[in-house]
Every structure is written in structure tokens, then in C-alpha cells.
Coordinates of C-alpha atoms in Angstrom, one line a residue:
Chain A
M1 CA -28.1 -9.3 -22.9
R2 CA -24.4 -8.6 -20.8
Q3 CA -21.3 -11.5 -23.0
F4 CA -18.3 -12.1 -22.5
I5 CA -16.1 -13.6 -25.1
V6 CA -13.2 -15.4 -23.1
L7 CA -9.3 -16.3 -25.8
G8 CA -8.3 -19.3 -24.2
H9 CA -5.1 -19.7 -25.8
D10 CA -3.7 -22.6 -24.7
A11 CA -6.3 -24.2 -23.4
P12 CA -7.1 -28.2 -24.5
T13 CA -8.6 -29.1 -27.8
T14 CA -9.4 -32.6 -26.5
A15 CA -11.1 -34.2 -22.8
E16 CA -7.6 -35.4 -22.6
F17 CA -7.0 -33.2 -19.2
A18 CA -7.0 -34.0 -15.6
L19 CA -9.5 -32.6 -13.4
D20 CA -6.5 -32.5 -10.1
D21 CA -4.2 -30.0 -12.5
L22 CA -6.6 -27.5 -14.0
S23 CA -3.5 -25.2 -14.4
G24 CA -1.0 -27.3 -15.9
A25 CA -4.4 -27.9 -18.3
G26 CA -3.2 -24.4 -20.7
R27 CA -4.8 -22.0 -17.0
L28 CA -8.3 -23.8 -17.7
D29 CA -8.7 -22.6 -14.0
V30 CA -8.9 -19.0 -15.4
L31 CA -11.2 -19.8 -17.9
C32 CA -13.6 -22.0 -15.0
R33 CA -13.2 -18.7 -13.1
C34 CA -14.7 -16.6 -15.7
V35 CA -17.7 -18.4 -15.9
G36 CA -18.2 -18.5 -12.7
A37 CA -17.5 -14.4 -12.5
A38 CA -19.9 -14.1 -15.1
V39 CA -23.3 -16.5 -14.4
F40 CA -23.5 -16.2 -10.7
L41 CA -24.5 -14.7 -7.9
S42 CA -24.3 -15.6 -4.4
H43 CA -27.1 -18.0 -4.4
G44 CA -28.7 -17.9 -7.7
I45 CA -27.7 -17.5 -11.3
R46 CA -27.7 -13.9 -13.3
E47 CA -30.7 -13.3 -16.2
S48 CA -29.0 -12.3 -20.0
V49 CA -26.0 -13.4 -19.9
R50 CA -23.5 -15.4 -22.1
I51 CA -19.3 -16.3 -22.1
H52 CA -17.9 -17.4 -24.8
L53 CA -15.2 -19.6 -24.1
V54 CA -12.7 -20.0 -27.1
I55 CA -10.4 -23.1 -27.2
A56 CA -7.2 -22.4 -28.5
D57 CA -9.0 -20.3 -31.9
E58 CA -10.9 -23.5 -32.7
Y59 CA -13.8 -24.6 -30.7
T60 CA -16.0 -22.2 -29.0
I61 CA -17.8 -22.8 -25.7
R62 CA -20.9 -20.7 -25.3
F63 CA -22.9 -20.9 -21.8
D64 CA -26.1 -19.1 -21.8
S65 CA -27.1 -17.8 -18.2
D66 CA -30.8 -18.6 -18.5
T67 CA -31.1 -21.9 -19.6
L68 CA -27.9 -22.9 -17.5
R69 CA -28.8 -26.0 -15.4
R70 CA -26.5 -28.2 -12.5
L71 CA -23.4 -25.5 -13.1
Y72 CA -21.9 -24.7 -9.8
P73 CA -19.6 -21.9 -9.6
D74 CA -16.2 -24.3 -8.4
E75 CA -13.7 -24.6 -10.3
R76 CA -13.5 -28.2 -10.6
T77 CA -17.6 -28.9 -11.5
I78 CA -17.0 -26.0 -14.1
A79 CA -13.7 -28.0 -16.2
A80 CA -16.2 -31.0 -16.0
R81 CA -18.3 -29.9 -18.3
I82 CA -15.7 -28.0 -20.1
R83 CA -14.3 -31.8 -20.9
D84 CA -17.5 -32.6 -21.2
A85 CA -18.4 -30.4 -24.0
L86 CA -14.8 -31.4 -25.5
D87 CA -15.8 -34.7 -25.2
Q88 CA -18.3 -34.1 -28.0
R89 CA -16.6 -31.9 -30.2
E90 CA -17.2 -34.2 -33.1
D91 CA -21.0 -33.4 -33.4
A92 CA -19.9 -29.9 -34.1
I93 CA -20.4 -29.4 -37.4
G94 CA -20.2 -26.2 -39.6
H95 CA -22.6 -23.7 -38.2
L96 CA -24.3 -26.3 -36.4
P97 CA -23.2 -26.5 -32.3
A98 CA -22.4 -29.9 -29.9
E99 CA -25.3 -29.3 -27.9
V100 CA -24.1 -31.0 -25.0
S101 CA -26.3 -29.7 -21.9
P102 CA -28.7 -27.2 -21.0
G103 CA -27.8 -23.8 -21.6
M104 CA -24.0 -24.7 -23.0
A105 CA -22.8 -25.5 -26.8
L106 CA -19.8 -26.0 -28.7
Y107 CA -19.1 -24.4 -31.7
R108 CA -17.0 -25.4 -34.1
F109 CA -15.6 -21.8 -34.1
G110 CA -12.3 -19.9 -33.5
F111 CA -11.8 -16.0 -32.1
E112 CA -12.9 -14.7 -35.7
A113 CA -16.0 -16.1 -36.5
T114 CA -17.1 -15.8 -32.9
L115 CA -16.7 -12.3 -32.2
D116 CA -18.7 -12.0 -35.6
A117 CA -21.8 -13.8 -34.4
V118 CA -21.5 -11.2 -31.4
A119 CA -20.7 -8.3 -32.4
D120 CA -23.8 -7.5 -34.7
E121 CA -25.8 -8.5 -30.8
G122 CA -24.6 -5.7 -29.0
T123 CA -21.8 -2.8 -28.5
V124 CA -18.1 -4.2 -29.0
V125 CA -16.2 -3.4 -25.6
Q126 CA -12.5 -3.5 -26.2
L127 CA -10.5 -2.8 -22.6
H128 CA -7.3 -0.8 -22.9
A129 CA -4.6 0.6 -20.8
D130 CA -5.8 4.1 -23.0
G131 CA -9.9 3.1 -22.6
T132 CA -12.4 6.1 -20.5
P133 CA -12.4 5.0 -16.9
L134 CA -15.7 3.2 -16.2
P135 CA -16.4 5.9 -13.8
A136 CA -16.6 8.4 -16.9
A137 CA -18.2 6.0 -19.4
S138 CA -21.8 5.6 -19.8
P139 CA -22.8 1.7 -19.8
P140 CA -24.0 1.2 -23.6
S141 CA -26.1 -1.6 -24.0
D142 CA -26.0 -5.0 -24.9
P143 CA -21.9 -5.1 -24.3
V144 CA -19.7 -7.3 -25.3
F145 CA -16.3 -7.5 -23.4
V146 CA -13.6 -9.5 -24.8
L147 CA -10.9 -10.9 -22.6
S148 CA -7.5 -13.0 -22.6
D149 CA -6.8 -15.6 -20.5
H150 CA -3.3 -14.8 -18.7
T151 CA -1.3 -14.7 -22.1
D152 CA -2.1 -11.6 -24.2
F153 CA -4.1 -10.7 -27.0
T154 CA -1.8 -11.8 -30.2
D155 CA -1.7 -9.1 -32.3
R156 CA -4.2 -10.4 -35.5
E157 CA -6.3 -10.9 -32.6
A158 CA -5.9 -7.5 -31.4
E159 CA -6.4 -6.1 -34.4
L160 CA -9.6 -8.0 -35.1
L161 CA -10.9 -6.0 -31.7
S162 CA -9.7 -2.7 -32.9
E163 CA -11.7 -3.9 -36.0
Q164 CA -14.9 -4.6 -33.9
A165 CA -15.2 -2.6 -30.8
D166 CA -17.5 0.5 -30.8
Q167 CA -16.0 1.7 -26.8
R168 CA -12.8 1.5 -25.4
L169 CA -13.2 1.0 -21.6
R170 CA -10.9 0.9 -18.9
V171 CA -11.1 -1.1 -15.7
G172 CA -8.5 0.2 -13.8
P173 CA -4.9 0.9 -13.0
E174 CA -4.4 -2.1 -12.0
T175 CA -3.9 -5.2 -14.0
L176 CA -6.5 -7.5 -13.4
H177 CA -7.5 -11.9 -14.1
A178 CA -10.1 -11.9 -16.8
D179 CA -12.5 -13.5 -13.9
Q180 CA -11.9 -10.7 -12.0
T181 CA -12.3 -8.0 -14.9
I182 CA -15.7 -9.9 -15.7
T183 CA -16.9 -9.6 -11.8
V184 CA -16.0 -5.2 -12.0
A185 CA -17.6 -5.0 -15.3
H186 CA -20.9 -6.5 -14.2
N187 CA -20.8 -4.3 -10.9
W188 CA -20.2 -1.3 -13.2
L189 CA -23.5 -2.3 -15.4
D190 CA -24.9 -3.3 -11.9
T191 CA -24.4 0.1 -10.2
A192 CA -24.8 2.4 -13.0
G193 CA -27.1 5.4 -11.6
Y194 CA -25.8 4.3 -8.4
S195 CA -28.2 6.6 -6.0
E196 CA -31.1 4.5 -7.8
Y197 CA -30.2 1.4 -6.7
Chain B
M1 CA -3.3 -1.8 4.0
R2 CA -5.9 -3.1 2.9
Q3 CA -7.8 -5.7 4.9
F4 CA -10.4 -8.6 4.9
I5 CA -11.5 -10.7 7.5
V6 CA -14.0 -13.6 5.6
L7 CA -16.2 -15.9 7.7
G8 CA -15.9 -19.0 6.7
H9 CA -18.9 -21.2 9.1
D10 CA -18.4 -24.7 7.8
A11 CA -14.8 -25.3 6.8
P12 CA -12.7 -27.9 7.8
T13 CA -11.4 -27.6 11.1
T14 CA -8.7 -30.3 10.4
A15 CA -6.3 -31.5 7.2
E16 CA -8.9 -34.2 6.9
F17 CA -10.8 -33.0 3.5
A18 CA -10.8 -34.2 -0.1
L19 CA -9.4 -31.6 -2.9
D20 CA -11.2 -33.4 -5.2
D21 CA -14.1 -31.8 -3.5
L22 CA -13.5 -28.8 -2.4
S23 CA -17.4 -27.1 -2.5
G24 CA -18.3 -30.7 -0.4
A25 CA -15.5 -29.4 2.2
G26 CA -17.6 -26.6 3.9
R27 CA -17.9 -24.8 0.6
L28 CA -13.9 -24.4 1.0
D29 CA -13.7 -23.2 -3.2
V30 CA -15.5 -20.0 -1.6
L31 CA -12.5 -19.5 0.9
C32 CA -10.1 -19.9 -1.6
R33 CA -11.8 -18.0 -4.6
C34 CA -11.6 -15.2 -1.8
V35 CA -8.1 -15.6 -1.1
G36 CA -7.3 -15.0 -5.1
A37 CA -9.0 -11.9 -5.1
A38 CA -7.4 -10.2 -2.3
V39 CA -4.0 -11.1 -3.5
F40 CA -3.7 -11.4 -7.1
L41 CA -3.0 -9.7 -10.1
S42 CA -2.7 -10.5 -13.4
H43 CA 0.8 -11.4 -12.8
G44 CA 1.8 -10.7 -10.1
I45 CA 1.1 -10.1 -6.2
R46 CA -0.4 -7.1 -4.3
E47 CA 1.4 -4.7 -2.2
S48 CA 0.3 -4.6 2.0
V49 CA -3.3 -6.6 1.1
R50 CA -4.3 -9.4 4.4
I51 CA -7.0 -11.9 4.3
H52 CA -7.9 -13.5 7.5
L53 CA -10.3 -17.1 6.8
V54 CA -12.0 -17.3 9.8
I55 CA -12.4 -21.3 9.7
A56 CA -16.2 -22.2 11.7
D57 CA -15.0 -19.6 14.1
E58 CA -12.9 -22.0 15.4
Y59 CA -9.0 -21.0 13.8
T60 CA -8.1 -18.2 11.1
I61 CA -5.6 -18.0 8.7
R62 CA -3.7 -15.3 7.8
F63 CA -2.3 -14.9 4.6
D64 CA 0.0 -11.3 3.5
S65 CA 0.4 -10.4 0.6
D66 CA 4.1 -8.8 1.2
T67 CA 5.4 -12.0 2.6
L68 CA 3.5 -15.3 0.5
R69 CA 6.1 -17.3 -1.6
R70 CA 5.1 -20.3 -3.8
L71 CA 1.3 -19.0 -3.7
Y72 CA -1.3 -19.8 -7.5
P73 CA -4.6 -18.5 -7.8
D74 CA -6.1 -22.0 -8.8
E75 CA -8.9 -23.3 -6.1
R76 CA -7.0 -26.1 -5.4
T77 CA -3.5 -25.1 -4.5
I78 CA -5.1 -21.9 -2.3
A79 CA -7.0 -25.3 -0.8
A80 CA -3.7 -27.7 -0.1
R81 CA -1.7 -24.8 1.7
I82 CA -4.7 -24.4 3.5
R83 CA -4.3 -27.9 4.2
D84 CA -0.9 -28.0 5.2
A85 CA -2.1 -25.0 7.8
L86 CA -4.8 -26.5 9.2
D87 CA -2.7 -30.1 9.6
Q88 CA -0.2 -27.5 12.1
R89 CA -2.8 -26.5 14.1
E90 CA -1.4 -28.0 17.3
D91 CA 1.7 -25.7 17.2
A92 CA -1.1 -22.5 17.5
I93 CA -0.4 -22.0 21.5
G94 CA -2.7 -18.4 22.6
H95 CA -2.1 -15.2 20.9
L96 CA 1.3 -17.3 19.2
P97 CA 0.6 -18.4 16.0
A98 CA 1.5 -22.1 13.6
E99 CA 3.6 -20.3 10.9
V100 CA 3.3 -21.8 8.5
S101 CA 5.1 -20.9 5.0
P102 CA 6.2 -18.0 4.3
G103 CA 3.4 -15.6 4.5
M104 CA 1.0 -17.6 5.9
A105 CA 0.7 -18.3 9.7
L106 CA -2.8 -20.4 11.3
Y107 CA -4.2 -18.3 15.0
R108 CA -6.0 -20.2 17.6
F109 CA -8.4 -17.0 17.1
G110 CA -12.4 -17.5 16.6
F111 CA -14.1 -14.9 14.9
E112 CA -14.2 -11.9 18.1
A113 CA -10.3 -12.4 18.5
T114 CA -9.6 -11.7 15.6
L115 CA -11.8 -8.8 15.0
D116 CA -10.6 -7.6 18.0
A117 CA -7.1 -7.6 16.7
V118 CA -7.4 -6.2 13.7
A119 CA -9.9 -3.5 13.8
D120 CA -7.5 -1.6 16.1
E121 CA -5.2 -1.5 12.9
G122 CA -7.9 0.1 10.9
T123 CA -11.3 0.9 9.7
V124 CA -13.6 -1.4 9.7
V125 CA -16.1 -1.8 6.8
Q126 CA -19.5 -3.1 7.3
L127 CA -20.9 -3.9 4.2
H128 CA -24.7 -3.9 4.3
A129 CA -28.0 -2.9 2.5
D130 CA -28.6 -0.1 3.6
G131 CA -25.0 1.1 3.2
T132 CA -23.9 4.1 1.4
P133 CA -23.3 3.0 -2.5
L134 CA -19.5 2.7 -2.8
P135 CA -19.5 5.4 -5.8
A136 CA -21.0 7.8 -3.4
A137 CA -18.4 6.9 -0.2
S138 CA -15.1 8.4 0.1
P139 CA -12.5 4.9 0.5
P140 CA -11.5 4.8 4.2
S141 CA -8.1 4.7 5.6
D142 CA -6.7 1.0 6.1
P143 CA -10.1 -0.2 5.2
V144 CA -10.9 -4.2 6.8
F145 CA -13.9 -5.3 4.9
V146 CA -15.9 -8.5 7.0
L147 CA -17.6 -10.8 4.6
S148 CA -19.3 -14.0 5.5
D149 CA -18.9 -16.5 2.8
H150 CA -22.1 -18.8 1.7
T151 CA -24.1 -18.3 4.9
D152 CA -25.2 -14.9 6.3
F153 CA -23.8 -14.2 9.5
T154 CA -25.6 -15.2 12.4
D155 CA -26.7 -12.8 15.0
R156 CA -23.9 -12.6 16.9
E157 CA -21.4 -12.2 14.2
A158 CA -24.3 -9.6 12.9
E159 CA -23.9 -7.3 16.5
L160 CA -19.9 -8.3 17.2
L161 CA -19.2 -6.1 13.7
S162 CA -22.1 -3.1 14.2
E163 CA -20.2 -2.5 17.5
Q164 CA -16.4 -2.2 15.8
A165 CA -17.7 -1.0 12.4
D166 CA -17.4 2.1 11.6
Q167 CA -18.3 2.8 7.8
R168 CA -21.7 1.1 6.2
L169 CA -21.0 1.0 2.8
R170 CA -22.8 -1.1 0.2
V171 CA -21.8 -2.4 -3.4
G172 CA -24.6 -2.5 -5.2
P173 CA -28.1 -4.3 -5.4
E174 CA -26.8 -7.8 -6.6
T175 CA -25.9 -10.4 -3.6
L176 CA -22.2 -11.1 -4.6
H177 CA -20.0 -14.3 -3.6
A178 CA -17.9 -12.6 -1.3
D179 CA -14.9 -13.7 -3.4
Q180 CA -16.9 -10.8 -6.0
T181 CA -17.0 -8.6 -3.4
I182 CA -13.7 -8.4 -2.8
T183 CA -12.8 -8.3 -6.2
V184 CA -15.3 -4.8 -6.2
A185 CA -13.7 -3.4 -3.6
H186 CA -10.4 -3.4 -4.6
N187 CA -11.5 -2.1 -8.0
W188 CA -13.0 0.4 -5.9
L189 CA -10.1 1.9 -3.6
D190 CA -7.8 0.9 -6.8
T191 CA -10.0 3.7 -8.9
A192 CA -10.7 7.0 -6.0
G193 CA -10.1 9.4 -7.7
Y194 CA -10.7 8.2 -11.5
S195 CA -9.6 11.0 -13.2
E196 CA -5.7 10.3 -12.2
Y197 CA -6.0 6.4 -13.2

């Protein structure tokens, strides 16, 4: 299983946003591209991938590639599904999520609760300018990559992540968008031991 | 200079398409994400990148990262700029492009003419299942990557590409979307000689 947690600091917490202006809706376009990068291949969906969008530290929307249905990679379609999820936020109570549609659930969890829950399931990876360059690192089992949207981690988020991180990696010399980082991470995992592919 | 040519087989040749349904507009969403992947970093634009969108083998829209202005990475904004370009298609005559806006021009060129023009400027890379895996290959100077949208190259396009290709590379064992491939190619070039980054 590969997992990604993406922090959407300014993302809307209600369904009251316009699909015509995703950038204006707290840069929801970035989060939508993250979902696409995480779950889609050309003409297919990856197996065993989960992506958790943390919405304004209040809700977390989980996409599970193994059970997702009727999702398409364009930003607007993904945003419409996020809107559906937020529309059902009242159904998420305590640890019980709102089951939005196959493969999608909304939890009343902020970053700390989501990270706590997911950290036990794999190897938490912190992406950091001082980390080991990907080509020099060994892919961990069941990696959990934690990423931020267009803004940096807050001090508190960075602290929580440092406490949980099992591995520190560096994607490259350029600072990529979160969705681009997901694509690079997938390819790194896909091609580890490249002589065999 | 890094260059990407992306073939949009079903992309619209006029400005008569809806920004609300880019997927339905010949999968223009794929081409928009390709532009984003090619030119954007987090909080910035890459230097010395050109991406050429070949529209239904009839027009080619060129984006030049060094002179682009007021472009944002969400699909809808990029699609609106493509629509502006197509709206000025009558101004592209022979080898003279329509200058759409800073960093964007539309040429009355199909794939063959675009490939001929760009091939002289660099090393044409063909991505192929039998190519050399990226980690085992040396990055070429001034690479020109040629990609297809959601559909395969036609036999004629594959033939043209094979004739011009200087290098055959394999991105990985999974078949990625064109925009994901661009992101991986950039990262490969960014991190070549990783011990130094």
C-alpha cells in the first residue's frame, strides 16, 4: 500500500464553492491534481493507493484506489466529488466517517488524528531539503508521504511530522507542486530496482 | 532548453468548446495538465522550457516558459488561454504564427512540420517500452520529448518519430498519463548526477 496525506490549508470546509473557480476555492485545483496523480495511470487506476486530503485541519477525505468508481482525472470532476463529500460532513461523527461513494469517505479528523491513524500502517516519509536524494535511498515498505498544498507546513504540522517520520527524503533540487511530487514518488517506487522493469 | 511536443488527437480546432467540460472537449484536460507539468514549479515558472501542443494535426500552440505571463496551473485557466489562441487561428499564415499573448503563439503546423522544426534544436527522445530505463540513461542535451494524449500515436506519427528519434527511453513499468511523464522527465533531468543536488 502506498499512501499520501496532503494538507489543504485553505480548502473549503463546506460545499459552498464554485466548480468554475477552483483556484479561488483555497487552491482546490492543487488538491484535485494530487488525487489524480495519486490514483490514476493512463487508462487505469493504480492498485493499493490511498490519498487523504486534510481539509483546513477539520475534515479528511480519503480516496481508496481499490474501491473507487466513476472518478475521472480532470480537476472539475474530482472537485465535484469533493463537494459531494463536504455536503455529507454532518454524517461524520467521531471516528465514524461519512461514506460518500465507493472508495470515498469523509472523516471528522484533522491532520494530527489522520497522521496518527495512518502512521501505524506504514513508513512515514518526510520530504525535506536535507533528506536523502531519492536515487540514493531504498524504497520503504508501505510508504506514507506527507505533503502540503501551495503553502508550507505550519510549525505545529512540521513538528508532528518530524515526530512520526521514519525516513527523510529529498525529491530533487527544484521545489515541485504537491501533485508533481506524488508523480515522482510513484515513479521512484515503480522503478526501484530498474534493471528488472 | 527542454522541449515537449504533445499530440492532441481529438482536441478542438476552434474556440467553440465549453470550459466546463474539458474532458468532453477532446480530453483537453490532459493537454492543460501537460502545460502545467511542463512550465510550473511550486511558486514559479521553469526556465528554458517550451511545450508544443499539436491540435488535431492542424495547429500547434507553443508555450515558452521564459516569456509566459499571467498563466496559472489550474486546468481551466490554461484551457481559456488555449481557447484564446484558437480564436486567433486566422492570423496564423504559412510560417508566421499568431502571437496570442506573451509566451504563447499559434502556428498553422501539424505534427510533421512541428517535429521538423524542433528536431534541429535538440535531441529527440522517443519514449518506448523497449527503451533504456531512465536511471540507466545519460540525459541528452536539449532534449525534445514527444508524447501522445490519451490515445496512442498513429502508425504515421510513430514512423515520423522513429525517423527523427536520437534516443529511446523507458519511463517505467507503468503506462503514465502524458502530464505525469513530463513531470518524471523533468525530475530525471533535474536530478541527473544526484550526488550534487
